Amino acid sequence: MSASRLRLGVNIDHVATVRNARGGGLPDPVRAALLAIEAGADGITAHLREDRRHIRDEDMARIRREISKPLNFEMAATDQMLDIALRTKPHASCLVPEKRTERTTEGGLDVVGGHDYLVPYVDQLKRGGIRVSLFIEPSIDAIDAARSIGAPVVELHTGAWCHAVENGETEKADHEFGRIRVAAARAAQVGLECHAGHGLDFATARKIAALPQIVELNIGHFLIGEAIFIGLAPAVRQMRAAMDEGRRQAVAGA
Ligand code: PXP
């Protein structure tokens, strides 16, 4: 397994959250996307939620038109989102579960129970030339189910791990990181490209970068929060450096 450079996808949803708090057009999420790319992001991630609470249809269209790096379009598996994705033609679509009452994407997709429901969405996105990933819990069962659904990529939900780290729950954090390690290894074993995201900060990104099977991290909330204090470009550059350092350690220890 070659431990190549880890890609950073910057999620700009919460620039739109701040904009929408006031109405009007500022701050502009597309400006944030362009700045993040200039600072070293390898791609831009945006989630068009059913309730349009942050990113809106016209944001997605503008991001697609104006950025020079791949767009990862996060979406629920619904007919409306499928139609928009097929028209937008992003580089990738990440299928996520969506509940109107949640504040953020709280868990992974039910890829075991939802197998038959998800297959046609994955098929149609693939036929549209879009690389599909499934946002899943870090478990062997979920990896195997994702593979049987036919997605070439999985994104492991790192929320439970990051939450435990943030709360100082060391044992739980170790347990959750162990699940991510095992799931990443399984993904590689069955030929799936492995991404990860949710709740990552500089320290957790550095640590997870040491897992050589993971090729992409998608990070939003922390970076947009840091941008308030140090600016978006420095935050992206610092994240890039943390990821590169974590990966270097993995290569050195291999
Ligand atoms: N990956 C996926 C699939 C997500 O749904 C999210 C949250 O929107 C993220 C990554 C980024 O999470 P965070 O904003 O906590 O960095």
Coordinates of C-alpha atoms and ligand atoms in Angstrom, one line a residue:
M1 CA 0.0 0.0 0.0
S2 CA 1.6 3.3 -1.1
A3 CA 1.0 6.1 1.4
S4 CA 0.7 8.9 -1.1
R5 CA -0.2 12.5 -0.4
L6 CA -3.6 12.8 1.3
R7 CA -6.1 15.0 -0.5
L8 CA -7.9 17.8 1.4
G9 CA -11.5 18.6 0.4
V10 CA -12.6 21.8 2.0
N11 CA -16.3 22.0 2.9
I12 CA -17.7 25.5 2.5
D13 CA -21.2 24.9 3.7
H14 CA -20.9 27.1 6.8
V15 CA -19.8 30.1 4.9
A16 CA -23.3 29.9 3.5
T17 CA -24.7 29.4 7.0
V18 CA -23.2 32.7 8.0
R19 CA -24.5 34.4 4.8
N20 CA -28.0 33.0 5.3
A21 CA -28.1 34.3 8.9
R22 CA -28.4 37.8 7.5
G23 CA -29.9 37.3 4.0
G24 CA -28.1 39.0 1.1
G25 CA -24.9 37.7 -0.6
L26 CA -22.1 38.0 2.0
P27 CA -20.0 36.1 2.8
D28 CA -19.9 34.4 -0.6
P29 CA -19.2 30.7 -0.4
V30 CA -17.7 30.7 -3.9
R31 CA -15.1 33.3 -2.8
A32 CA -14.3 30.9 0.1
A33 CA -13.9 28.0 -2.3
L34 CA -11.5 29.9 -4.6
L35 CA -9.5 31.1 -1.6
A36 CA -9.3 27.5 -0.1
I37 CA -8.0 26.2 -3.4
E38 CA -5.4 28.9 -3.6
A39 CA -4.3 27.9 -0.1
G40 CA -3.9 24.3 -1.0
A41 CA -7.3 22.5 -1.0
D42 CA -7.4 19.7 -3.5
G43 CA -11.2 20.0 -4.0
I44 CA -14.3 21.6 -2.7
T45 CA -17.2 19.9 -0.9
A46 CA -20.6 21.3 -0.5
H47 CA -23.9 19.7 0.7
L48 CA -27.1 20.8 -0.9
R49 CA -29.5 19.9 1.8
E50 CA -33.2 19.3 1.2
D51 CA -34.1 22.3 3.4
R52 CA -31.4 24.5 1.7
R53 CA -30.3 25.7 5.2
H54 CA -26.8 26.6 3.9
I55 CA -25.8 25.9 0.3
R56 CA -28.5 26.7 -2.3
D57 CA -29.0 25.5 -5.8
E58 CA -27.4 28.6 -7.4
D59 CA -24.3 28.3 -5.1
M60 CA -23.8 24.7 -6.3
A61 CA -24.0 25.8 -9.9
R62 CA -21.6 28.7 -9.4
I63 CA -19.1 26.5 -7.5
R64 CA -19.2 24.0 -10.3
R65 CA -18.6 26.8 -12.9
E66 CA -16.0 28.8 -11.1
I67 CA -13.6 26.4 -9.4
S68 CA -10.7 24.7 -11.1
K69 CA -10.5 21.7 -8.7
P70 CA -12.9 18.8 -8.3
L71 CA -16.3 19.4 -6.7
N72 CA -17.7 16.8 -4.3
F73 CA -21.5 17.3 -4.2
E74 CA -22.9 15.9 -0.9
M75 CA -26.5 14.9 -1.2
A76 CA -29.3 12.7 0.1
A77 CA -30.4 9.9 -2.1
T78 CA -33.6 11.5 -3.4
D79 CA -34.9 11.9 -7.0
Q80 CA -34.7 15.7 -6.7
M81 CA -31.0 15.6 -5.7
L82 CA -30.2 13.0 -8.3
D83 CA -31.7 15.2 -11.0
I84 CA -29.7 18.2 -9.8
A85 CA -26.4 16.2 -9.5
L86 CA -26.9 14.8 -13.0
R87 CA -27.4 18.4 -14.3
T88 CA -24.5 19.8 -12.3
K89 CA -22.1 17.1 -13.3
P90 CA -19.7 17.3 -10.3
H91 CA -16.5 15.3 -10.2
A92 CA -18.0 13.3 -7.3
S93 CA -21.2 12.8 -5.3
C94 CA -21.2 11.7 -1.7
L95 CA -24.5 10.1 -0.6
V96 CA -25.3 11.0 3.0
P97 CA -28.3 10.4 5.2
E98 CA -30.4 13.4 5.9
K99 CA -32.9 14.2 8.7
R100 CA -34.6 17.5 8.8
T101 CA -34.3 17.7 12.6
E102 CA -30.6 17.1 12.8
R103 CA -28.1 19.9 13.2
T104 CA -25.5 18.1 11.1
T105 CA -25.1 14.6 9.5
E106 CA -25.2 12.6 12.6
G107 CA -24.4 9.1 11.4
G108 CA -23.5 7.1 8.4
L109 CA -25.9 5.8 5.7
D110 CA -27.9 2.6 6.5
V111 CA -26.1 0.7 3.7
V112 CA -27.2 -2.7 5.1
G113 CA -30.9 -2.0 5.4
G114 CA -30.9 0.5 2.5
H115 CA -29.1 -1.7 -0.1
D116 CA -32.0 -2.0 -2.5
Y117 CA -33.0 1.7 -2.2
L118 CA -29.4 2.9 -2.8
V119 CA -28.4 0.8 -5.7
P120 CA -30.4 2.7 -8.4
Y121 CA -29.1 6.0 -7.2
V122 CA -25.5 4.8 -7.3
D123 CA -26.0 3.3 -10.7
Q124 CA -27.5 6.4 -12.2
L125 CA -24.8 8.7 -10.8
K126 CA -22.1 6.3 -12.1
R127 CA -23.8 6.3 -15.5
G128 CA -23.7 10.1 -15.4
G129 CA -19.9 10.0 -15.1
I130 CA -19.9 10.9 -11.4
R131 CA -17.7 9.2 -8.9
V132 CA -19.9 8.0 -6.1
S133 CA -19.0 7.7 -2.5
L134 CA -21.1 6.5 0.4
F135 CA -20.8 8.2 3.8
I136 CA -20.8 5.2 6.2
E137 CA -20.1 4.2 9.8
P138 CA -16.6 2.8 10.2
S139 CA -17.6 -0.9 10.4
I140 CA -16.7 -4.0 8.4
D141 CA -20.4 -4.6 7.7
A142 CA -20.9 -1.1 6.3
I143 CA -17.8 -1.5 4.1
D144 CA -19.0 -4.8 2.7
A145 CA -22.5 -3.5 2.1
A146 CA -21.1 -0.4 0.4
R147 CA -19.1 -2.7 -1.9
S148 CA -22.1 -4.8 -2.7
I149 CA -24.1 -1.6 -3.6
G150 CA -21.5 -0.9 -6.2
A151 CA -19.9 2.4 -5.0
P152 CA -16.2 2.8 -5.8
V153 CA -15.6 5.0 -2.8
V154 CA -16.6 5.1 0.9
E155 CA -16.2 8.0 3.3
L156 CA -15.9 6.9 6.9
H157 CA -17.8 9.0 9.4
T158 CA -15.3 10.2 12.0
G159 CA -17.8 12.1 14.1
A160 CA -18.0 9.6 17.0
W161 CA -14.2 9.6 17.3
C162 CA -13.7 13.3 17.1
H163 CA -16.5 13.9 19.6
A164 CA -14.8 11.5 22.1
V165 CA -11.5 13.3 21.6
E166 CA -13.1 16.7 22.1
N167 CA -14.7 15.4 25.3
G168 CA -11.5 13.9 26.7
E169 CA -13.1 10.4 26.7
T170 CA -9.8 8.6 26.0
E171 CA -11.0 5.1 26.1
K172 CA -13.9 5.7 23.8
A173 CA -11.7 7.7 21.5
D174 CA -9.2 4.9 21.3
H175 CA -12.0 2.4 20.6
E176 CA -13.5 4.7 17.9
F177 CA -10.1 5.2 16.2
G178 CA -9.6 1.5 16.2
R179 CA -12.9 1.0 14.3
I180 CA -11.7 3.6 11.8
R181 CA -8.4 1.8 11.4
V182 CA -10.0 -1.6 10.8
A183 CA -12.6 -0.2 8.4
A184 CA -10.0 1.7 6.4
A185 CA -8.0 -1.5 6.1
R186 CA -11.1 -3.5 5.0
A187 CA -12.0 -0.9 2.4
A188 CA -8.6 -1.2 0.8
Q189 CA -8.7 -5.0 1.0
V190 CA -12.0 -5.1 -1.0
G191 CA -10.9 -2.5 -3.5
L192 CA -12.7 0.6 -2.3
E193 CA -11.2 4.0 -2.2
C194 CA -11.4 5.3 1.3
H195 CA -12.1 8.9 2.5
A196 CA -12.9 10.2 5.9
G197 CA -14.6 13.2 7.5
H198 CA -16.7 14.9 10.1
G199 CA -15.6 16.9 13.1
L200 CA -11.9 16.8 12.2
D201 CA -9.5 19.5 13.5
F202 CA -5.8 19.9 13.2
A203 CA -4.9 17.2 15.8
T204 CA -7.4 14.6 14.6
A205 CA -6.5 15.2 11.0
R206 CA -2.8 14.7 11.8
K207 CA -3.6 11.5 13.6
I208 CA -5.9 10.0 10.9
A209 CA -3.4 11.0 8.2
A210 CA -1.3 8.2 9.5
L211 CA -3.7 5.6 8.1
P212 CA -2.2 4.9 4.7
Q213 CA -5.5 3.6 3.1
I214 CA -7.2 6.9 3.5
V215 CA -6.7 9.1 0.5
E216 CA -9.0 12.1 1.2
L217 CA -10.3 14.0 4.2
N218 CA -13.3 16.3 3.9
I219 CA -13.2 19.1 6.5
G220 CA -15.5 22.1 7.0
H221 CA -16.9 23.3 10.3
F222 CA -13.5 23.5 12.1
L223 CA -11.8 25.3 9.2
I224 CA -14.6 27.9 8.8
G225 CA -14.5 28.4 12.6
E226 CA -10.7 28.9 12.6
A227 CA -11.0 31.3 9.7
I228 CA -12.7 33.7 12.1
F229 CA -9.6 33.9 14.1
I230 CA -6.7 33.3 11.7
G231 CA -8.2 33.6 8.3
L232 CA -9.3 30.9 5.9
A233 CA -6.1 30.7 3.9
P234 CA -3.9 30.2 6.9
A235 CA -6.4 27.7 8.4
V236 CA -6.3 25.7 5.2
R237 CA -2.5 25.9 5.0
Q238 CA -2.2 24.8 8.6
M239 CA -4.5 21.9 8.0
R240 CA -2.5 20.9 4.9
A241 CA 0.7 20.9 7.0
A242 CA -0.9 18.8 9.8
M243 CA -2.1 16.2 7.3
D244 CA 1.3 16.1 5.6
E245 CA 3.1 15.7 8.9
G246 CA 0.8 12.8 9.9
R247 CA 1.3 11.1 6.6
R248 CA 5.1 11.6 6.8
Q249 CA 5.1 9.8 10.1
A250 CA 3.1 7.0 8.7
V251 CA 5.6 6.6 5.8
A252 CA 8.6 6.8 8.2
G253 CA 7.1 4.2 10.5
A254 CA 6.0 1.8 7.7
Ligands
PXP1 N1 -18.0 14.6 5.1 C1 -19.4 14.5 5.1 C2 -20.0 13.4 4.2 C3 -20.2 15.4 5.7 O1 -21.6 15.3 5.7 C4 -19.6 16.4 6.5 C5 -20.4 17.4 7.2 O2 -21.2 18.1 6.3 C6 -18.2 16.5 6.4 C7 -17.4 15.6 5.8 C8 -17.5 17.7 7.1 O3 -17.7 17.7 8.5 P1 -17.2 18.9 9.3 O4 -18.0 20.1 8.8 O5 -17.6 18.5 10.7 O6 -15.8 19.1 9.1

